[in-house]
PDB file of C-alpha atoms in Angstrom:
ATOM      1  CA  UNK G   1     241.611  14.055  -4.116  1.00  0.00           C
ATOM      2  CA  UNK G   2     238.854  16.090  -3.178  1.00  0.00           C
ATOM      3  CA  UNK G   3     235.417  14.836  -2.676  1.00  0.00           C
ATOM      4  CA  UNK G   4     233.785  16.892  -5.819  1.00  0.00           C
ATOM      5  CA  UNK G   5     236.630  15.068  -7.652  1.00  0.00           C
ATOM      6  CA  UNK G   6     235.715  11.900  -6.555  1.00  0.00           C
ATOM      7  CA  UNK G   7     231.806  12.066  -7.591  1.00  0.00           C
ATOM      8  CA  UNK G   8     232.840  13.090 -10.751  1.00  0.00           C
ATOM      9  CA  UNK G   9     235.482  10.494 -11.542  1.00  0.00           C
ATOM     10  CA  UNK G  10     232.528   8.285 -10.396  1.00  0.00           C
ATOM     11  CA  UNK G  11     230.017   9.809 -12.704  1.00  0.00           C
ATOM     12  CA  UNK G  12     232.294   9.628 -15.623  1.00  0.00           C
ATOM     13  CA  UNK G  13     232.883   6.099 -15.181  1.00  0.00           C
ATOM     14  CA  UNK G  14     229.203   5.392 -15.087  1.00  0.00           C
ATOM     15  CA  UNK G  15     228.271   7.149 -17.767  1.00  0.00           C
ATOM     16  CA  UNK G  16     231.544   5.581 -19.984  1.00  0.00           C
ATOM     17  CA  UNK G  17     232.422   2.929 -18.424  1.00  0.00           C
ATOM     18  CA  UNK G  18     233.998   0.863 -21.592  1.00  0.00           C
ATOM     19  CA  UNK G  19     236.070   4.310 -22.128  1.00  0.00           C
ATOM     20  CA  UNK G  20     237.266   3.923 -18.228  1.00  0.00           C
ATOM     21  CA  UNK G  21     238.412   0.215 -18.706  1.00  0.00           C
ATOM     22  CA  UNK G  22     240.500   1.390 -21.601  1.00  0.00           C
ATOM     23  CA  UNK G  23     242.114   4.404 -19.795  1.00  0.00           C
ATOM     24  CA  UNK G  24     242.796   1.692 -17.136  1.00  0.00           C
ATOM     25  CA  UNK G  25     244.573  -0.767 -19.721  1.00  0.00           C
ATOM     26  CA  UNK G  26     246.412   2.136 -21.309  1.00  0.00           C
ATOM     27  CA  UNK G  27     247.565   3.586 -18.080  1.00  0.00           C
ATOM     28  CA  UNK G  28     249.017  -0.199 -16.761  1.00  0.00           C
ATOM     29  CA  UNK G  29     250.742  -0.418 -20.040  1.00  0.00           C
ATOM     30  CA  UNK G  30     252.167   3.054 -19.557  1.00  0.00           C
ATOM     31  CA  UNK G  31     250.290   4.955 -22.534  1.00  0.00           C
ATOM     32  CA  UNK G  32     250.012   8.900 -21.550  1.00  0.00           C
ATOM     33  CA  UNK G  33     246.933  10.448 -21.864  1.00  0.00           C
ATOM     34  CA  UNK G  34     248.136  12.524 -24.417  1.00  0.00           C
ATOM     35  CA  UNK G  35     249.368   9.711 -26.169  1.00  0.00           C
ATOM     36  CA  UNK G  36     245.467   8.049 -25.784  1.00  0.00           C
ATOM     37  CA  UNK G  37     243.968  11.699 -26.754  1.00  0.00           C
ATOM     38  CA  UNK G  38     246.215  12.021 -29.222  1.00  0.00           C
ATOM     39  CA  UNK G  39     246.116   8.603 -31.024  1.00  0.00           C
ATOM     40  CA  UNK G  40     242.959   7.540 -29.916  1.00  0.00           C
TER      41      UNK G  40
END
């Protein structure tokens, strides 16, 4: 991953990190993202 990448991911999850938590949950379970976009 590149480094831009990386302080962006980071910036996203301090700006939402309760949205971050979830898209960790989701992913563990095996939900998509398209699945979460899509249904969420």
């Amino acid at each position: 991953m590149l480094p831009i990448m990386n302080i962006l991911v980071a910036l996203w999850i301090s700006l939402y990190p309760e949205l971050y938590t979830y898209l960790r949950l989701a992913t563990i379970k095996g939900v998509t993202l398209y699945e979460i976009v899509t249904y969420g």
